[in-house]
XYZ file of C-alpha atoms in Angstrom:
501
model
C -36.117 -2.078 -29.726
C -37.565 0.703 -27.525
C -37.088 2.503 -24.196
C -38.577 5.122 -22.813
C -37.200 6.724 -19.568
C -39.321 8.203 -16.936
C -37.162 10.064 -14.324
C -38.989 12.187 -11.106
C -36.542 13.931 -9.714
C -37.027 13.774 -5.553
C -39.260 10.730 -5.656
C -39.343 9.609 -2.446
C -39.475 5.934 -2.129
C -41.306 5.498 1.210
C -44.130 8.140 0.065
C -45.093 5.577 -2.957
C -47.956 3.665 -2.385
C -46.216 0.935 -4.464
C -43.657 0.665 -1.802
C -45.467 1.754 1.781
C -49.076 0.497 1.913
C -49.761 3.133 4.341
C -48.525 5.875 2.174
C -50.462 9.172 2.035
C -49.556 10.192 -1.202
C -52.385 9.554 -3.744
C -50.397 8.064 -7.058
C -52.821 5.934 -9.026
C -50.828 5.893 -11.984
C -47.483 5.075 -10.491
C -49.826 1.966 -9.533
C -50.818 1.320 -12.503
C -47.839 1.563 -13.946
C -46.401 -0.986 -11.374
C -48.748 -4.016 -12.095
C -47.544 -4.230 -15.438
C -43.975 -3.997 -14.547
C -40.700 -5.451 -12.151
C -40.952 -3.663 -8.857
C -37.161 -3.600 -7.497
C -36.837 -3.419 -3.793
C -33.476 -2.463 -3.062
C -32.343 0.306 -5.655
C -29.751 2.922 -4.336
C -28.264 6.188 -5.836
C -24.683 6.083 -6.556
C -23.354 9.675 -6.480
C -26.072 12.209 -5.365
C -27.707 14.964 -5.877
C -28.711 16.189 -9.316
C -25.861 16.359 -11.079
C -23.422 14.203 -9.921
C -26.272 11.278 -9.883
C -27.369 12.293 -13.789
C -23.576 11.413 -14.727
C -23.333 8.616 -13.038
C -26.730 7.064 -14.956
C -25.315 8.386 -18.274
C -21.980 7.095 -17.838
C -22.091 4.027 -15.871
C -19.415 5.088 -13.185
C -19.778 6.259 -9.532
C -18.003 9.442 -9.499
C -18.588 11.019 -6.101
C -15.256 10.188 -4.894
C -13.579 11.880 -7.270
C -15.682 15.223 -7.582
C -18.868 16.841 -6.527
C -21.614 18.547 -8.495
C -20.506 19.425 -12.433
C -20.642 18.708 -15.893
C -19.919 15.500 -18.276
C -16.408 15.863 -18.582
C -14.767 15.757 -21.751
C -13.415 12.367 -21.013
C -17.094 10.805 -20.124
C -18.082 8.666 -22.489
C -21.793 8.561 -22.191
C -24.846 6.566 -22.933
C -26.967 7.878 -25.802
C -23.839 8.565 -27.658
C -23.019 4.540 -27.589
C -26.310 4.217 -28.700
C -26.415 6.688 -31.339
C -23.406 4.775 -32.507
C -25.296 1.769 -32.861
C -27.955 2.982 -35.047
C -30.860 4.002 -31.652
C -32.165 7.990 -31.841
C -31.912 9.353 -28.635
C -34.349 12.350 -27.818
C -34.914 13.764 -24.337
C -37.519 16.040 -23.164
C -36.992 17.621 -19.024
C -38.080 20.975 -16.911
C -34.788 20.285 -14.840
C -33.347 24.054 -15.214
C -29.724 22.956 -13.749
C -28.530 21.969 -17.456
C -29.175 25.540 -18.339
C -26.843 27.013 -15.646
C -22.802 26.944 -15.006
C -21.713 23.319 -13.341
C -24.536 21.280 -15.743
C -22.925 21.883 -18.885
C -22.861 19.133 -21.280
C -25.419 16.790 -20.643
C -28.646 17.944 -23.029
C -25.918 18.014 -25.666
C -25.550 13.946 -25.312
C -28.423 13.248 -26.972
C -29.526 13.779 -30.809
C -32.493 16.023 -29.796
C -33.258 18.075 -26.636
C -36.491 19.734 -25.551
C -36.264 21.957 -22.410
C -39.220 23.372 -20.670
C -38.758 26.700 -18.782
C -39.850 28.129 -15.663
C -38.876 25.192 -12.866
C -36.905 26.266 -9.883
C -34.202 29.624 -9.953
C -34.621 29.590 -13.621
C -33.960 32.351 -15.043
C -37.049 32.693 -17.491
C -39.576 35.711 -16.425
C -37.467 38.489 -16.311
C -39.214 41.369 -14.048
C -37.151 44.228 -12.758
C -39.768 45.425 -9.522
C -39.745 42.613 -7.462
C -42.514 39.961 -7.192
C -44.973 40.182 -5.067
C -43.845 37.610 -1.777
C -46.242 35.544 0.187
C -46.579 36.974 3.997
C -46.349 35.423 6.632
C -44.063 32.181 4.936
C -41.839 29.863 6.243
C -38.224 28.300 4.458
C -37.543 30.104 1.247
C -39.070 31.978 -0.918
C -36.953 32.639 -4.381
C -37.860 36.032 -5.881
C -37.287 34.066 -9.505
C -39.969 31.292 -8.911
C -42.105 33.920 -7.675
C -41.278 35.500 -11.306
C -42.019 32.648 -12.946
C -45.137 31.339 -11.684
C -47.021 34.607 -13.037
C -46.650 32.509 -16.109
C -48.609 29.543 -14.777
C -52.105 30.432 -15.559
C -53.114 26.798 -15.541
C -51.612 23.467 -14.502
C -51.272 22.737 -18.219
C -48.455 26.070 -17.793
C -46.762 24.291 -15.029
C -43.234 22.766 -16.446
C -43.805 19.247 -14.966
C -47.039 18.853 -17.398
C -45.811 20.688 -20.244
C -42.528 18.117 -20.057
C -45.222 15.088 -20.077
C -47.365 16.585 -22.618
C -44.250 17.007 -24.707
C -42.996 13.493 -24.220
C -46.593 12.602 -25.385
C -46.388 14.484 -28.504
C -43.195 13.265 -29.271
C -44.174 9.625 -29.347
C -47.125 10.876 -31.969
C -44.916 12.386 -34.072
C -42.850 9.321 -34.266
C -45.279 6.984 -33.147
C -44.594 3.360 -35.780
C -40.684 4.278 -35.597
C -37.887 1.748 -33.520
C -34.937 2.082 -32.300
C -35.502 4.605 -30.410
C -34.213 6.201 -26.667
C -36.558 8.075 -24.956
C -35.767 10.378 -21.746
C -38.864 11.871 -20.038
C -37.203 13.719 -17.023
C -39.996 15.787 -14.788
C -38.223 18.604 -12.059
C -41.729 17.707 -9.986
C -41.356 16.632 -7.141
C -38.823 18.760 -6.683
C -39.281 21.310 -4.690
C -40.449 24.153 -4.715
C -43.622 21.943 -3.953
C -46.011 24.177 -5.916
C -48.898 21.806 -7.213
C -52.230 23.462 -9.187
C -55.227 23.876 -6.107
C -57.618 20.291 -7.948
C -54.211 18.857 -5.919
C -53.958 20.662 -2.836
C -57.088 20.078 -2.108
C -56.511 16.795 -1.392
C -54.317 16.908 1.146
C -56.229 19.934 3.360
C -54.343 21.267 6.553
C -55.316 24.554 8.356
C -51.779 25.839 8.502
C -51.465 29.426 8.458
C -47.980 30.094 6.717
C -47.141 29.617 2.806
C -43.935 26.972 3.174
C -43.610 25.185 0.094
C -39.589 25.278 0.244
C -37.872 23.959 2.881
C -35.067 24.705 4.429
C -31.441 22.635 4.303
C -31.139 22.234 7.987
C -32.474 20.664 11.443
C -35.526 21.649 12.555
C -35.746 24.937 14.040
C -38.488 25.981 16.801
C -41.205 27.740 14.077
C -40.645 24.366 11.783
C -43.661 22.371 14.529
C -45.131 19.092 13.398
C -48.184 21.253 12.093
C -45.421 23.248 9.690
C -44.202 19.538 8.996
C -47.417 17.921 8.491
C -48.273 20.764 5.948
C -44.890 20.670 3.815
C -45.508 16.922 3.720
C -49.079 18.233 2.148
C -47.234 20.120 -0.347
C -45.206 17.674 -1.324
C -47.758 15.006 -1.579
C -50.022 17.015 -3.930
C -46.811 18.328 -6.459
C -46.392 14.226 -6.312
C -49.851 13.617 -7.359
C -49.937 16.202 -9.785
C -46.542 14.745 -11.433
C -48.698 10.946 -11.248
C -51.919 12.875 -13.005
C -49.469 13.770 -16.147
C -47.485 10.234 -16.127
C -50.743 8.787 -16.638
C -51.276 10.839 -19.773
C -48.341 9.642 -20.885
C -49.543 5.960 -19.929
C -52.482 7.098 -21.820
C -50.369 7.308 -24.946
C -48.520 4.073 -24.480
C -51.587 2.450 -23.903
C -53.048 3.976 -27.165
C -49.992 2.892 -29.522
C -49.836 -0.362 -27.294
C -46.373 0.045 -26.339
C -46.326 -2.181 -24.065
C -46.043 -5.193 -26.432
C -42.664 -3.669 -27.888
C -40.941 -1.071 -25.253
C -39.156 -1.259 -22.447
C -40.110 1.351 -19.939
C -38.376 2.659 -16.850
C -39.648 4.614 -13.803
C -37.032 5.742 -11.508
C -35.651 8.710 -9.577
C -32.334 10.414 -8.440
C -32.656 10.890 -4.977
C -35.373 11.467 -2.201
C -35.738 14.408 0.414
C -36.033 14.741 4.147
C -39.165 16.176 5.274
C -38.964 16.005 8.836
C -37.176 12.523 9.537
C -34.482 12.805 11.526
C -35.111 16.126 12.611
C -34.099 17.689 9.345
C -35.565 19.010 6.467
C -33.603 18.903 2.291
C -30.670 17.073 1.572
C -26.667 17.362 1.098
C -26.094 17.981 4.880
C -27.350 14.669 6.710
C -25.784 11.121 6.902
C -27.833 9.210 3.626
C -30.233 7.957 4.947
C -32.540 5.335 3.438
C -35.371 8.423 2.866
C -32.892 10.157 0.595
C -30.363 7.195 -1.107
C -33.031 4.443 -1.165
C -34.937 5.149 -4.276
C -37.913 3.456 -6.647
C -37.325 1.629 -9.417
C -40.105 -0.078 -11.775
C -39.074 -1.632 -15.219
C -41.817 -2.468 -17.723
C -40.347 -5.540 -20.004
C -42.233 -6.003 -23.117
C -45.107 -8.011 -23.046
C -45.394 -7.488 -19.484
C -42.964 -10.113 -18.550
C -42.812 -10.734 -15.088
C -45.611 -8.492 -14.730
C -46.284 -7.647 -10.640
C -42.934 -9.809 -9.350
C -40.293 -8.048 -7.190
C -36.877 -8.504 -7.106
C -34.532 -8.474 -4.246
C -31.494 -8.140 -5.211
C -28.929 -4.593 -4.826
C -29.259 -2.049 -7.557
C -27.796 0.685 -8.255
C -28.796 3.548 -10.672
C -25.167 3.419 -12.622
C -26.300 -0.132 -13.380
C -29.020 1.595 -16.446
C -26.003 2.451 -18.933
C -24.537 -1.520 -18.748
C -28.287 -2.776 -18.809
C -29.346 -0.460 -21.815
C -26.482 -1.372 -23.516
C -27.301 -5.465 -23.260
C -31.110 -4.857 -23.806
C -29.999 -3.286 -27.987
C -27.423 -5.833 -28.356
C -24.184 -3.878 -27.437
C -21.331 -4.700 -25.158
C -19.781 -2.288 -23.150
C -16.678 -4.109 -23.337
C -16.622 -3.371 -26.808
C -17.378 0.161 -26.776
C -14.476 1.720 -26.069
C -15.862 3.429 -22.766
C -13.741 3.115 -19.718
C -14.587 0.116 -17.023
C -18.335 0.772 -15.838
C -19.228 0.570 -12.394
C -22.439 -0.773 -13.147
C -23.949 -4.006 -13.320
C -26.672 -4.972 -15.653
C -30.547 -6.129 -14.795
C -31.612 -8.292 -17.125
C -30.262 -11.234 -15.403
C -32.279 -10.261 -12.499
C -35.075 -9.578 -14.765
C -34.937 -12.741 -17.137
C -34.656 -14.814 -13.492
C -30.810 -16.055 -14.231
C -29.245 -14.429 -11.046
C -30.917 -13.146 -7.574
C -28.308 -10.671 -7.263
C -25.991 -9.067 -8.865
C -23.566 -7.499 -6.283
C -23.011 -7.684 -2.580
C -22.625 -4.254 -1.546
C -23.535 -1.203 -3.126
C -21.756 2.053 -2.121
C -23.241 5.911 -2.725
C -22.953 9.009 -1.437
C -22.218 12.705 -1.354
C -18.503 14.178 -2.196
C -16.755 15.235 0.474
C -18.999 13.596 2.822
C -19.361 9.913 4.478
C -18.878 7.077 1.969
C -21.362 4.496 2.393
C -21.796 0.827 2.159
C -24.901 -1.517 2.528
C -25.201 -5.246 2.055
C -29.102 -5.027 1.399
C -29.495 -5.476 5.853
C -26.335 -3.380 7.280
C -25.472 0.518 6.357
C -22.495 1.746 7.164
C -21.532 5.320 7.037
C -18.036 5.822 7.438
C -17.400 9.670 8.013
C -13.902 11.523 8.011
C -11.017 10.565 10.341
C -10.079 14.191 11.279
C -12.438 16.865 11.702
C -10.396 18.742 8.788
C -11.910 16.080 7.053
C -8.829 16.082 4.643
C -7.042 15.164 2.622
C -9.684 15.970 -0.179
C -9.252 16.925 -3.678
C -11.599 17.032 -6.547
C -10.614 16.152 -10.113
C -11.957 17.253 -13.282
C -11.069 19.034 -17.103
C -14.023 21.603 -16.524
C -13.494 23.837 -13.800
C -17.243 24.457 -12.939
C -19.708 23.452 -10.362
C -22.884 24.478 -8.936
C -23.730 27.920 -10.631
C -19.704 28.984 -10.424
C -16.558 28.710 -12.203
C -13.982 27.070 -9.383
C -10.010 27.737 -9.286
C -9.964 31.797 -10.425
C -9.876 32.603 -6.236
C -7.712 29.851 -5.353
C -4.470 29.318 -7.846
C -2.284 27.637 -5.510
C -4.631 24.679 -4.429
C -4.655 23.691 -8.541
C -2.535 21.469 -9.973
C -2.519 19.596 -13.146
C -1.633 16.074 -14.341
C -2.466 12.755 -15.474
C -4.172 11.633 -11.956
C -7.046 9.462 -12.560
C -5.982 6.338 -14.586
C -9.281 5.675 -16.544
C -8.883 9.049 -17.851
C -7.078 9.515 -21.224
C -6.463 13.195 -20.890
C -4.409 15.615 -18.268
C -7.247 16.925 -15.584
C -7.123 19.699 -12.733
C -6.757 18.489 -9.060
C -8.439 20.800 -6.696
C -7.446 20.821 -2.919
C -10.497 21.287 -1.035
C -9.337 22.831 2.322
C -12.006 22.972 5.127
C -13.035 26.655 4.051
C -13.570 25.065 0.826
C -15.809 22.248 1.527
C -18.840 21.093 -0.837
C -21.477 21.517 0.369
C -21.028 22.591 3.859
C -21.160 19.686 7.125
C -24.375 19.323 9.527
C -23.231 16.343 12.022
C -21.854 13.648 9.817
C -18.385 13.675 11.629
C -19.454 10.283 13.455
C -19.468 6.752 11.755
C -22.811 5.068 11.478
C -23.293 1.371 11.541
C -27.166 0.458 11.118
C -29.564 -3.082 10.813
C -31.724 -2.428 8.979
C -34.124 -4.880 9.258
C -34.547 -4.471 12.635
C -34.246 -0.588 11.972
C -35.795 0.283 8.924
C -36.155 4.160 10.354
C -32.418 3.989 10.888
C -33.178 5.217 13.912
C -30.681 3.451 16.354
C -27.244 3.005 15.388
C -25.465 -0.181 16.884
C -22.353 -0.799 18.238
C -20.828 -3.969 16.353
C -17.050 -3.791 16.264
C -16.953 -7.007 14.198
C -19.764 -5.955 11.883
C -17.609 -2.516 11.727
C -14.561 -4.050 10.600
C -16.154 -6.467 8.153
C -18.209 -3.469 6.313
C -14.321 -1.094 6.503
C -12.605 -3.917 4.937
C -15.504 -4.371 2.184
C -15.790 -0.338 1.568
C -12.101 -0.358 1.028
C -12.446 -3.067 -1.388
C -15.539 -1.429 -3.181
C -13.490 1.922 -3.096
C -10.511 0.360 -5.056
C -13.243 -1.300 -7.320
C -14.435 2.079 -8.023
C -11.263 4.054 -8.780
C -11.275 5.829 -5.338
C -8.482 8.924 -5.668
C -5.421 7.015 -3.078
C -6.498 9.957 -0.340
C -9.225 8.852 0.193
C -8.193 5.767 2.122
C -6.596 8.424 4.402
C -9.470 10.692 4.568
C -11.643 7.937 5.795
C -8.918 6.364 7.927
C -8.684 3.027 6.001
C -5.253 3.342 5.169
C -4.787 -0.168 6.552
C -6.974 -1.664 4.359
C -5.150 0.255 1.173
C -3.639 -2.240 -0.258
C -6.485 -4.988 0.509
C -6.890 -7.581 -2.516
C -9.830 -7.152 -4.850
C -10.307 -10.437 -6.251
């Protein structure tokens, strides 16, 4: 038994080919990677972004209601270790620099073998005292360390998104006739910054004047025009097609030691990116909208069973650790894990069940939980513009690039608070000044249908629908080990005590 993992980070959906015939985006091998596997149509994040969606896959548990972006916790109990236990070698190889900084402690560490390649993002690789040199006129950021470390990209074979493919590659030589084995290829690209090699930007030409390859977190502003837009979208859509040129190598391979006969490969993502829609531009801020929590899955079954179908039915990515588990004959029952969230494929994939849940729920901490059936999203912000009560739990007091409590003693308590959790944890009160990451209008409840709205352009005004999808996010919120305040922060505190079964 074999799987390999393929993981894009910022793979938006709607730019695949696969998924929007009238996408731009040239991905060839992303094609050719779907006609020999399941294309799932309906496959949400759980908890987003990087972090907080990485735990979720590697522990099977939704977790942004309880805390935002961070480590495993010592308490997680997490998916290649339950499969070391049961005889599979785990090995994964990624560019994604946040494991290398304060809040993403913990996770490399999971698996028996790691392989990190440098230079993605803020890393902190090329160390230069005098500045960089920094592109004139530009638009959205411009990080003095990327600009560091792309004096180290001579050619695209420097870039960390092809070095991480070309060391998955050489990986499965050097072990190429072994089984049992877990494989994690895990590319930054497309990620911004969207820096792709010129062979790729010179496929999507534009006459734009400004350098603007990182985008702001905000709504549009006046210098951010539909040419600026239209250009960013350019970026992005050649760093995507560079990212497809090296997953093909990597098909390459698979097609060379025909793994396709034996090995179960996966092609997903953690989240997607607003380039424009909406009026906005990144992620964190915004309601979660379909462009950034509605995200591509492909599953290659040995053999290529089911070769080309789709399936329907509501995914969700903290459904991997249950279906891994099933697919090398272990139960998660009997693992000695704590309750997982997540349902397994394969009887959506074997054809024994069209769905396996009727509502998924995701989302941001801090932020609107939300709900969809598959047709109607709900976003159900904050009852008071405090937005409290909110507190964040956790036994490792770190989060994006910082160390939390040291400046704020008397908002942290400790005690046995979350009852899947063996151990004492901290409780942090997050007061409005405290807030992570900071608001951009999602203090207004959203209801949409989308099938007549894909865009999610229009919201409706459905009192019934509204109460049917409160009472149902209560119910998937007690499912899910939702903290009690919650309820309160959300104003559902009628629906508190509403029966599960």
């Amino acid at each position: 038994m074999k799987v390999i993992l393929i993981l894009m980070d910022t793979c938006n959906r709607h730019m695949l080919s696969v998924y929007n015939p009238h996408a731009k985006a040239k991905t060839p091998n992303i094609e050719r990677f779907a006609r020999r596997s399941l294309l799932f149509d309906n496959h949400f994040i759980a908890s987003a972004p990087c972090m907080p969606a990485r735990r979720d896959i590697l522990t099977g548990r939704i977790h942004f209601l309880e805390r935002g972006w961070g480590p495993i916790e010592p308490y997680d109990v997490t998916l290649p270790r339950l499969l070391q236990s049961g005889g599979v070698f785990t090995h994964i190889v990624t560019d994604h620099s946040h494991y290398m900084e304060i809040g993403g402690e913990g996770y490399l560490q999971q698996y028996n073998t790691w392989d990190f390649q440098r230079g993605q993002e803020t890393d902190v690789w090329v160390s230069r005292i005098k500045d960089p040199e920094e592109p004139r006129p530009h638009l959205g950021t411009v990080y003095r360390q990327y600009q560091c470390n792309r004096t180290r990209f001579a050619g695209e074979e420097d870039r960390p998104t092809p070095r991480t493919f070309a060391s998955a590659i050489q990986w499965l030589k050097d072990n190429e006739g072994e089984d049992h084995f877990f494989l994690t290829v895990e590319a930054f690209d497309p990620h911004e910054p969207f820096d792709a090699s010129e062979e790729f930007k010179a496929m999507y030409p534009d006459d734009f004047p400004c350098f603007y390859e990182w985008p702001r977190y905000s709504a549009l502003n006046s210098e951010e025009t539909p040419e600026a837009i239209a250009h960013l979208r350019n970026q992005y859509y050649a760093t995507l097609s560079m990212a497809d040129k090296w997953l093909g190598k990597l098909l390459d391979e698979a097609d060379r030691q025909n793994l396709w006969e034996d090995t179960c490969i996966i092609f997903t993502s953690d989240h997607g990116h607003m380039l424009g829609e909406h009026g906005v531009t990144g992620k964190n801020r915004y309601h979660a909208w379909d462009e950034m929590s509605r995200i591509p899955l492909l599953v290659h079954m040995p053999e290529d069973f089911r070769a080309g179908e789709r399936i329907a039915g509501l995914t969700q990515n903290t459904d991997l650790f249950p279906t891994l588990l099933e697919y090398f004959g272990m139960d998660p029952k009997k693992c000695g894990c704590p309750p997982v969230h997540g349902h397994s494929w394969m009887p959506l994939i074997t054809g024994e069940k069209e769905k396996i849940r009727d509502y998924a729920i995701y989302g941001w901490f801090g932020q609107p939980v939300n709900i969809t059936d598959g047709r109607y999203t709900y976003f159900r912000a904050a009852a008071r513009e405090q937005n409290t009560p909110l507190y964040a739990y956790m036994a490792s007091l770190t989060t994006y690039e910082r160390y939390l409590g040291w400046d704020m003693p008397q908002m942290v308590t400790c005690g046995r608070y979350l009852k899947q959790c063996p151990i004492p944890v901290y409780r942090l009160r997050m007061d409005p000044g405290t807030k992570e990451p900071p608001y951009l209008d999602i203090g207004i409840s959203r209801l949409y249908d989308t099938w007549k709205d894909p865009a999610q352009q229009d919201p409706i005004t459905d009192k019934e629908r509204e109460e049917k999808m409160c009472r149902e996010l209560a119910v998937q919120m007690k499912v899910h080990d939702a903290p009690e305040e919650q309820f309160q922060r959300l104003g559902l505190e009628q629906y508190k005590d509403i029966n599960t079964i």
